[in-house]
Amino acid sequence: SERPSAKGRPSGDSFVMAALHVAFCAVGIVVSYVLWGYMQERIMTQPYATGELFRSSKFLVFANRALALLVAYAAREAQRAQGACVSHTAPLYQFSFSSVSNILSSVSQYEALRYISFPTQVLAKSCKMV
């Protein structure tokens, strides 16, 4: 383990390692989002061998949320196995407003891919912050 410098800050080596770790995580997130966007657009805009397009954006959202639920459950169980406290204090209904909003926006996002490309959609979504 690294020893802190005289001012209580980590030494240069541990700072470099922490910076590399953050950079690795950031690159991983960006790559994940690029692949996710590519697959979203491909699923919604490319015809299958029969010439048909994928029709059910609601199924895609359901499958996405079901997988996220399984991953969250596995992460919770892994934390519990390590002895971490994983209880929550807020009633679940307080999460329902943001959850419903997120589901509706995801369905709308998939439907929008029928008319505009994924990069155009991301650009439009990022402009709402401005």
Tab-separated table of N, CA and C in Angstrom:
chain	number	residue	atom	x	y	z
A	1	SER	N	0.845	-1.197	0.000
A	1	SER	CA	0.000	0.000	0.000
A	1	SER	C	0.880	1.245	0.000
A	2	GLU	N	0.366	2.285	-0.617
A	2	GLU	CA	1.118	3.536	-0.742
A	2	GLU	C	1.037	4.329	0.554
A	3	ARG	N	2.115	5.005	0.871
A	3	ARG	CA	2.131	5.850	2.061
A	3	ARG	C	1.748	7.261	1.641
A	4	PRO	N	0.935	7.929	2.440
A	4	PRO	CA	0.583	9.318	2.122
A	4	PRO	C	1.795	10.220	2.239
A	5	SER	N	1.768	11.305	1.479
A	5	SER	CA	2.851	12.290	1.573
A	5	SER	C	2.687	13.072	2.869
A	6	ALA	N	3.574	14.012	3.066
A	6	ALA	CA	3.581	14.779	4.312
A	6	ALA	C	2.268	15.529	4.535
A	7	LYS	N	1.591	15.938	3.461
A	7	LYS	CA	0.349	16.690	3.620
A	7	LYS	C	-0.889	15.791	3.693
A	8	GLY	N	-0.707	14.478	3.770
A	8	GLY	CA	-1.837	13.570	3.886
A	8	GLY	C	-2.423	13.151	2.553
A	9	ARG	N	-1.814	13.593	1.462
A	9	ARG	CA	-2.281	13.210	0.136
A	9	ARG	C	-1.551	11.956	-0.310
A	10	PRO	N	-2.177	11.159	-1.176
A	10	PRO	CA	-1.478	9.973	-1.669
A	10	PRO	C	-0.277	10.370	-2.516
A	11	SER	N	0.680	9.488	-2.590
A	11	SER	CA	1.891	9.778	-3.377
A	11	SER	C	1.556	9.768	-4.863
A	12	GLY	N	2.533	10.182	-5.681
A	12	GLY	CA	2.335	10.287	-7.121
A	12	GLY	C	1.951	8.976	-7.779
A	13	ASP	N	2.540	7.860	-7.336
A	13	ASP	CA	2.237	6.560	-7.929
A	13	ASP	C	0.778	6.171	-7.730
A	14	SER	N	0.249	6.378	-6.536
A	14	SER	CA	-1.146	5.996	-6.298
A	14	SER	C	-2.101	6.938	-7.036
A	15	PHE	N	-1.680	8.200	-7.210
A	15	PHE	CA	-2.511	9.121	-7.990
A	15	PHE	C	-2.588	8.677	-9.443
A	16	VAL	N	-1.466	8.278	-10.006
A	16	VAL	CA	-1.439	7.806	-11.392
A	16	VAL	C	-2.301	6.558	-11.541
A	17	MET	N	-2.198	5.650	-10.591
A	17	MET	CA	-3.013	4.428	-10.652
A	17	MET	C	-4.504	4.758	-10.548
A	18	ALA	N	-4.849	5.700	-9.666
A	18	ALA	CA	-6.252	6.096	-9.536
A	18	ALA	C	-6.746	6.776	-10.815
A	19	ALA	N	-5.903	7.613	-11.408
A	19	ALA	CA	-6.278	8.291	-12.656
A	19	ALA	C	-6.459	7.281	-13.785
A	20	LEU	N	-5.586	6.295	-13.870
A	20	LEU	CA	-5.725	5.248	-14.885
A	20	LEU	C	-7.002	4.439	-14.672
A	21	HIS	N	-7.319	4.171	-13.429
A	21	HIS	CA	-8.544	3.432	-13.117
A	21	HIS	C	-9.774	4.222	-13.551
A	22	VAL	N	-9.800	5.501	-13.245
A	22	VAL	CA	-10.921	6.360	-13.656
A	22	VAL	C	-11.012	6.426	-15.178
A	23	ALA	N	-9.873	6.570	-15.850
A	23	ALA	CA	-9.865	6.620	-17.316
A	23	ALA	C	-10.371	5.307	-17.910
A	24	PHE	N	-9.941	4.196	-17.335
A	24	PHE	CA	-10.404	2.889	-17.807
A	24	PHE	C	-11.917	2.761	-17.646
A	25	CYS	N	-12.438	3.180	-16.506
A	25	CYS	CA	-13.878	3.120	-16.264
A	25	CYS	C	-14.638	4.035	-17.230
A	26	ALA	N	-14.127	5.226	-17.468
A	26	ALA	CA	-14.778	6.167	-18.380
A	26	ALA	C	-14.809	5.610	-19.800
A	27	VAL	N	-13.703	5.039	-20.248
A	27	VAL	CA	-13.660	4.437	-21.581
A	27	VAL	C	-14.643	3.270	-21.663
A	28	GLY	N	-14.722	2.483	-20.612
A	28	GLY	CA	-15.667	1.368	-20.578
A	28	GLY	C	-17.105	1.835	-20.698
A	29	ILE	N	-17.446	2.916	-20.027
A	29	ILE	CA	-18.811	3.457	-20.099
A	29	ILE	C	-19.099	3.975	-21.505
A	30	VAL	N	-18.162	4.714	-22.081
A	30	VAL	CA	-18.371	5.263	-23.425
A	30	VAL	C	-18.524	4.134	-24.445
A	31	VAL	N	-17.650	3.133	-24.379
A	31	VAL	CA	-17.740	2.006	-25.310
A	31	VAL	C	-19.077	1.276	-25.138
A	32	SER	N	-19.509	1.091	-23.908
A	32	SER	CA	-20.794	0.432	-23.660
A	32	SER	C	-21.940	1.213	-24.275
A	33	TYR	N	-21.944	2.529	-24.096
A	33	TYR	CA	-23.015	3.345	-24.673
A	33	TYR	C	-22.979	3.354	-26.200
A	34	VAL	N	-21.799	3.369	-26.786
A	34	VAL	CA	-21.696	3.341	-28.251
A	34	VAL	C	-22.244	2.017	-28.782
A	35	LEU	N	-21.846	0.915	-28.166
A	35	LEU	CA	-22.360	-0.385	-28.599
A	35	LEU	C	-23.865	-0.495	-28.394
A	36	TRP	N	-24.342	0.016	-27.274
A	36	TRP	CA	-25.778	-0.011	-26.986
A	36	TRP	C	-26.540	0.792	-28.037
A	37	GLY	N	-26.060	1.966	-28.366
A	37	GLY	CA	-26.708	2.796	-29.383
A	37	GLY	C	-26.670	2.145	-30.746
A	38	TYR	N	-25.529	1.543	-31.099
A	38	TYR	CA	-25.417	0.857	-32.375
A	38	TYR	C	-26.442	-0.271	-32.466
A	39	MET	N	-26.537	-1.066	-31.411
A	39	MET	CA	-27.483	-2.189	-31.423
A	39	MET	C	-28.926	-1.692	-31.430
A	40	GLN	N	-29.229	-0.629	-30.696
A	40	GLN	CA	-30.580	-0.065	-30.711
A	40	GLN	C	-30.973	0.323	-32.129
A	41	GLU	N	-30.103	1.075	-32.781
A	41	GLU	CA	-30.428	1.542	-34.127
A	41	GLU	C	-30.510	0.377	-35.098
A	42	ARG	N	-29.621	-0.566	-34.972
A	42	ARG	CA	-29.637	-1.718	-35.875
A	42	ARG	C	-30.915	-2.533	-35.709
A	43	ILE	N	-31.324	-2.782	-34.493
A	43	ILE	CA	-32.539	-3.564	-34.240
A	43	ILE	C	-33.766	-2.860	-34.795
A	44	MET	N	-33.836	-1.553	-34.611
A	44	MET	CA	-35.049	-0.830	-34.991
A	44	MET	C	-35.093	-0.422	-36.461
A	45	THR	N	-33.957	-0.362	-37.156
A	45	THR	CA	-33.976	0.173	-38.518
A	45	THR	C	-33.597	-0.830	-39.598
A	46	GLN	N	-32.907	-1.912	-39.258
A	46	GLN	CA	-32.461	-2.863	-40.277
A	46	GLN	C	-33.494	-3.977	-40.454
A	47	PRO	N	-33.905	-4.233	-41.704
A	47	PRO	CA	-34.872	-5.316	-41.933
A	47	PRO	C	-34.221	-6.686	-41.735
A	48	TYR	N	-35.042	-7.629	-41.301
A	48	TYR	CA	-34.583	-9.009	-41.162
A	48	TYR	C	-34.578	-9.675	-42.528
A	49	ALA	N	-34.185	-10.940	-42.596
A	49	ALA	CA	-34.117	-11.660	-43.870
A	49	ALA	C	-35.484	-11.704	-44.562
A	50	THR	N	-36.549	-11.644	-43.785
A	50	THR	CA	-37.905	-11.666	-44.358
A	50	THR	C	-38.313	-10.305	-44.903
A	51	GLY	N	-37.507	-9.268	-44.639
A	51	GLY	CA	-37.825	-7.922	-45.093
A	51	GLY	C	-38.603	-7.114	-44.079
A	52	GLU	N	-38.965	-7.730	-42.958
A	52	GLU	CA	-39.726	-7.031	-41.922
A	52	GLU	C	-38.793	-6.323	-40.941
A	53	LEU	N	-39.303	-5.251	-40.367
A	53	LEU	CA	-38.587	-4.541	-39.304
A	53	LEU	C	-39.087	-5.046	-37.956
A	54	PHE	N	-38.237	-4.869	-36.933
A	54	PHE	CA	-38.657	-5.199	-35.571
A	54	PHE	C	-39.764	-4.239	-35.184
A	55	ARG	N	-40.859	-4.736	-34.658
A	55	ARG	CA	-42.034	-3.892	-34.424
A	55	ARG	C	-42.247	-3.461	-32.983
A	56	SER	N	-41.827	-4.247	-32.032
A	56	SER	CA	-42.240	-4.007	-30.652
A	56	SER	C	-41.159	-3.326	-29.818
A	57	SER	N	-41.216	-2.015	-29.775
A	57	SER	CA	-40.274	-1.295	-28.920
A	57	SER	C	-40.585	-1.564	-27.449
A	58	LYS	N	-41.825	-1.851	-27.148
A	58	LYS	CA	-42.196	-2.148	-25.757
A	58	LYS	C	-41.542	-3.438	-25.274
A	59	PHE	N	-41.424	-4.424	-26.145
A	59	PHE	CA	-40.736	-5.657	-25.774
A	59	PHE	C	-39.261	-5.386	-25.487
A	60	LEU	N	-38.621	-4.545	-26.310
A	60	LEU	CA	-37.211	-4.216	-26.077
A	60	LEU	C	-37.016	-3.548	-24.723
A	61	VAL	N	-37.912	-2.641	-24.380
A	61	VAL	CA	-37.822	-1.976	-23.078
A	61	VAL	C	-38.040	-2.992	-21.960
A	62	PHE	N	-39.031	-3.883	-22.130
A	62	PHE	CA	-39.284	-4.914	-21.122
A	62	PHE	C	-38.055	-5.812	-20.943
A	63	ALA	N	-37.474	-6.261	-22.055
A	63	ALA	CA	-36.297	-7.130	-21.978
A	63	ALA	C	-35.131	-6.399	-21.307
A	64	ASN	N	-34.947	-5.123	-21.638
A	64	ASN	CA	-33.887	-4.313	-21.034
A	64	ASN	C	-34.094	-4.212	-19.526
A	65	ARG	N	-35.308	-3.914	-19.110
A	65	ARG	CA	-35.581	-3.746	-17.675
A	65	ARG	C	-35.519	-5.072	-16.927
A	66	ALA	N	-35.932	-6.163	-17.572
A	66	ALA	CA	-35.849	-7.478	-16.932
A	66	ALA	C	-34.391	-7.863	-16.706
A	67	LEU	N	-33.539	-7.626	-17.695
A	67	LEU	CA	-32.117	-7.918	-17.541
A	67	LEU	C	-31.504	-7.027	-16.458
A	68	ALA	N	-31.877	-5.748	-16.435
A	68	ALA	CA	-31.356	-4.840	-15.408
A	68	ALA	C	-31.778	-5.306	-14.014
A	69	LEU	N	-32.996	-5.808	-13.890
A	69	LEU	CA	-33.478	-6.322	-12.605
A	69	LEU	C	-32.653	-7.522	-12.162
A	70	LEU	N	-32.349	-8.416	-13.081
A	70	LEU	CA	-31.538	-9.589	-12.744
A	70	LEU	C	-30.118	-9.191	-12.341
A	71	VAL	N	-29.536	-8.244	-13.063
A	71	VAL	CA	-28.182	-7.789	-12.723
A	71	VAL	C	-28.182	-7.105	-11.357
A	72	ALA	N	-29.191	-6.281	-11.087
A	72	ALA	CA	-29.280	-5.602	-9.789
A	72	ALA	C	-29.452	-6.614	-8.656
A	73	TYR	N	-30.270	-7.629	-8.883
A	73	TYR	CA	-30.469	-8.666	-7.872
A	73	TYR	C	-29.156	-9.416	-7.601
A	74	ALA	N	-28.435	-9.767	-8.687
A	74	ALA	CA	-27.165	-10.472	-8.518
A	74	ALA	C	-26.151	-9.604	-7.768
A	75	ALA	N	-26.107	-8.303	-8.094
A	75	ALA	CA	-25.186	-7.399	-7.403
A	75	ALA	C	-25.548	-7.282	-5.930
A	76	ARG	N	-26.836	-7.191	-5.651
A	76	ARG	CA	-27.283	-7.092	-4.251
A	76	ARG	C	-26.904	-8.351	-3.471
A	77	GLU	N	-27.115	-9.508	-4.082
A	77	GLU	CA	-26.780	-10.762	-3.409
A	77	GLU	C	-25.263	-10.884	-3.215
A	78	ALA	N	-24.487	-10.413	-4.177
A	78	ALA	CA	-23.029	-10.450	-4.029
A	78	ALA	C	-22.582	-9.545	-2.886
A	79	GLN	N	-23.194	-8.369	-2.781
A	79	GLN	CA	-22.855	-7.467	-1.680
A	79	GLN	C	-23.289	-8.062	-0.342
A	80	ARG	N	-24.455	-8.671	-0.336
A	80	ARG	CA	-24.951	-9.288	0.897
A	80	ARG	C	-24.017	-10.420	1.327
A	81	ALA	N	-23.516	-11.204	0.369
A	81	ALA	CA	-22.608	-12.312	0.683
A	81	ALA	C	-21.296	-11.808	1.273
A	82	GLN	N	-20.899	-10.581	0.917
A	82	GLN	CA	-19.675	-9.994	1.461
A	82	GLN	C	-19.918	-9.317	2.808
A	83	GLY	N	-21.160	-9.337	3.271
A	83	GLY	CA	-21.471	-8.770	4.573
A	83	GLY	C	-21.877	-7.312	4.552
A	84	ALA	N	-22.111	-6.734	3.375
A	84	ALA	CA	-22.515	-5.323	3.288
A	84	ALA	C	-23.990	-5.177	3.648
A	85	CYS	N	-24.320	-4.031	4.238
A	85	CYS	CA	-25.709	-3.725	4.557
A	85	CYS	C	-26.370	-3.210	3.285
A	86	VAL	N	-27.386	-3.907	2.777
A	86	VAL	CA	-28.018	-3.539	1.513
A	86	VAL	C	-29.493	-3.181	1.690
A	87	SER	N	-29.880	-2.864	2.899
A	87	SER	CA	-31.279	-2.495	3.105
A	87	SER	C	-31.499	-1.059	2.649
A	88	HIS	N	-32.737	-0.743	2.307
A	88	HIS	CA	-33.070	0.621	1.894
A	88	HIS	C	-34.093	1.187	2.882
A	89	THR	N	-34.170	2.492	2.926
A	89	THR	CA	-35.074	3.106	3.884
A	89	THR	C	-36.253	3.802	3.223
A	90	ALA	N	-36.152	4.162	1.945
A	90	ALA	CA	-37.245	4.861	1.268
A	90	ALA	C	-38.301	3.847	0.812
A	91	PRO	N	-39.578	4.191	0.958
A	91	PRO	CA	-40.630	3.299	0.457
A	91	PRO	C	-40.534	3.168	-1.067
A	92	LEU	N	-40.824	1.987	-1.590
A	92	LEU	CA	-40.666	1.738	-3.019
A	92	LEU	C	-41.543	2.646	-3.871
A	93	TYR	N	-42.718	3.057	-3.360
A	93	TYR	CA	-43.588	3.895	-4.181
A	93	TYR	C	-42.917	5.231	-4.525
A	94	GLN	N	-41.958	5.668	-3.723
A	94	GLN	CA	-41.273	6.920	-4.020
A	94	GLN	C	-40.378	6.804	-5.263
A	95	PHE	N	-40.004	5.592	-5.608
A	95	PHE	CA	-39.212	5.370	-6.816
A	95	PHE	C	-40.094	5.228	-8.052
A	96	SER	N	-41.384	5.042	-7.867
A	96	SER	CA	-42.264	4.743	-8.994
A	96	SER	C	-42.370	5.896	-9.988
A	97	PHE	N	-42.308	7.130	-9.530
A	97	PHE	CA	-42.453	8.267	-10.438
A	97	PHE	C	-41.297	8.325	-11.437
A	98	SER	N	-40.090	8.218	-10.945
A	98	SER	CA	-38.944	8.239	-11.859
A	98	SER	C	-38.887	6.965	-12.693
A	99	SER	N	-39.340	5.864	-12.143
A	99	SER	CA	-39.345	4.609	-12.883
A	99	SER	C	-40.296	4.662	-14.072
A	100	VAL	N	-41.511	5.134	-13.849
A	100	VAL	CA	-42.489	5.249	-14.936
A	100	VAL	C	-41.995	6.241	-15.978
A	101	SER	N	-41.447	7.337	-15.549
A	101	SER	CA	-40.903	8.326	-16.467
A	101	SER	C	-39.788	7.727	-17.315
A	102	ASN	N	-38.916	6.943	-16.706
A	102	ASN	CA	-37.820	6.314	-17.420
A	102	ASN	C	-38.336	5.298	-18.438
A	103	ILE	N	-39.325	4.519	-18.078
A	103	ILE	CA	-39.887	3.522	-18.997
A	103	ILE	C	-40.553	4.206	-20.186
A	104	LEU	N	-41.325	5.249	-19.930
A	104	LEU	CA	-41.991	5.963	-21.028
A	104	LEU	C	-40.976	6.627	-21.954
A	105	SER	N	-39.930	7.193	-21.387
A	105	SER	CA	-38.921	7.821	-22.247
A	105	SER	C	-38.174	6.779	-23.067
A	106	SER	N	-37.960	5.589	-22.524
A	106	SER	CA	-37.282	4.534	-23.281
A	106	SER	C	-38.137	4.051	-24.449
A	107	VAL	N	-39.421	3.873	-24.216
A	107	VAL	CA	-40.321	3.472	-25.303
A	107	VAL	C	-40.316	4.547	-26.380
A	108	SER	N	-40.387	5.799	-25.971
A	108	SER	CA	-40.364	6.907	-26.938
A	108	SER	C	-39.047	6.938	-27.704
A	109	GLN	N	-37.956	6.643	-27.033
A	109	GLN	CA	-36.645	6.642	-27.671
A	109	GLN	C	-36.590	5.575	-28.760
A	110	TYR	N	-37.065	4.371	-28.461
A	110	TYR	CA	-37.058	3.312	-29.467
A	110	TYR	C	-37.969	3.659	-30.638
A	111	GLU	N	-39.121	4.238	-30.354
A	111	GLU	CA	-40.023	4.621	-31.432
A	111	GLU	C	-39.414	5.708	-32.306
A	112	ALA	N	-38.683	6.628	-31.703
A	112	ALA	CA	-38.062	7.712	-32.463
A	112	ALA	C	-37.004	7.186	-33.428
A	113	LEU	N	-36.387	6.043	-33.094
A	113	LEU	CA	-35.366	5.479	-33.974
A	113	LEU	C	-35.936	5.041	-35.319
A	114	ARG	N	-37.247	4.945	-35.411
A	114	ARG	CA	-37.871	4.614	-36.699
A	114	ARG	C	-37.767	5.795	-37.663
A	115	TYR	N	-37.568	7.008	-37.144
A	115	TYR	CA	-37.622	8.209	-37.964
A	115	TYR	C	-36.304	8.968	-38.042
A	116	ILE	N	-35.475	8.873	-36.998
A	116	ILE	CA	-34.199	9.584	-36.993
A	116	ILE	C	-33.091	8.634	-36.551
A	117	SER	N	-31.852	8.972	-36.870
A	117	SER	CA	-30.726	8.111	-36.496
A	117	SER	C	-30.393	8.285	-35.011
A	118	PHE	N	-29.648	7.329	-34.484
A	118	PHE	CA	-29.272	7.384	-33.070
A	118	PHE	C	-28.408	8.603	-32.755
A	119	PRO	N	-27.399	8.943	-33.587
A	119	PRO	CA	-26.613	10.149	-33.277
A	119	PRO	C	-27.473	11.416	-33.253
A	120	THR	N	-28.435	11.520	-34.159
A	120	THR	CA	-29.332	12.685	-34.163
A	120	THR	C	-30.153	12.715	-32.878
A	121	GLN	N	-30.601	11.549	-32.462
A	121	GLN	CA	-31.392	11.464	-31.231
A	121	GLN	C	-30.573	11.874	-30.019
A	122	VAL	N	-29.344	11.397	-29.930
A	122	VAL	CA	-28.479	11.762	-28.792
A	122	VAL	C	-28.206	13.254	-28.795
A	123	LEU	N	-27.951	13.808	-29.967
A	123	LEU	CA	-27.701	15.248	-30.069
A	123	LEU	C	-28.920	16.039	-29.599
A	124	ALA	N	-30.101	15.637	-30.020
A	124	ALA	CA	-31.329	16.317	-29.604
A	124	ALA	C	-31.537	16.192	-28.083
A	125	LYS	N	-31.265	15.013	-27.528
A	125	LYS	CA	-31.431	14.826	-26.091
A	125	LYS	C	-30.436	15.663	-25.297
A	126	SER	N	-29.220	15.801	-25.823
A	126	SER	CA	-28.226	16.585	-25.097
A	126	SER	C	-28.516	18.075	-25.184
A	127	CYS	N	-29.199	18.514	-26.238
A	127	CYS	CA	-29.532	19.946	-26.387
A	127	CYS	C	-30.586	20.398	-25.372
A	128	LYS	N	-31.370	19.467	-24.854
A	128	LYS	CA	-32.393	19.878	-23.894
A	128	LYS	C	-31.779	20.391	-22.597
A	129	MET	N	-30.503	20.043	-22.349
A	129	MET	CA	-29.817	20.544	-21.163
A	129	MET	C	-29.400	21.998	-21.345
A	130	VAL	N	-29.237	22.415	-22.594
A	130	VAL	CA	-28.782	23.773	-22.887
A	130	VAL	C	-29.958	24.648	-22.785
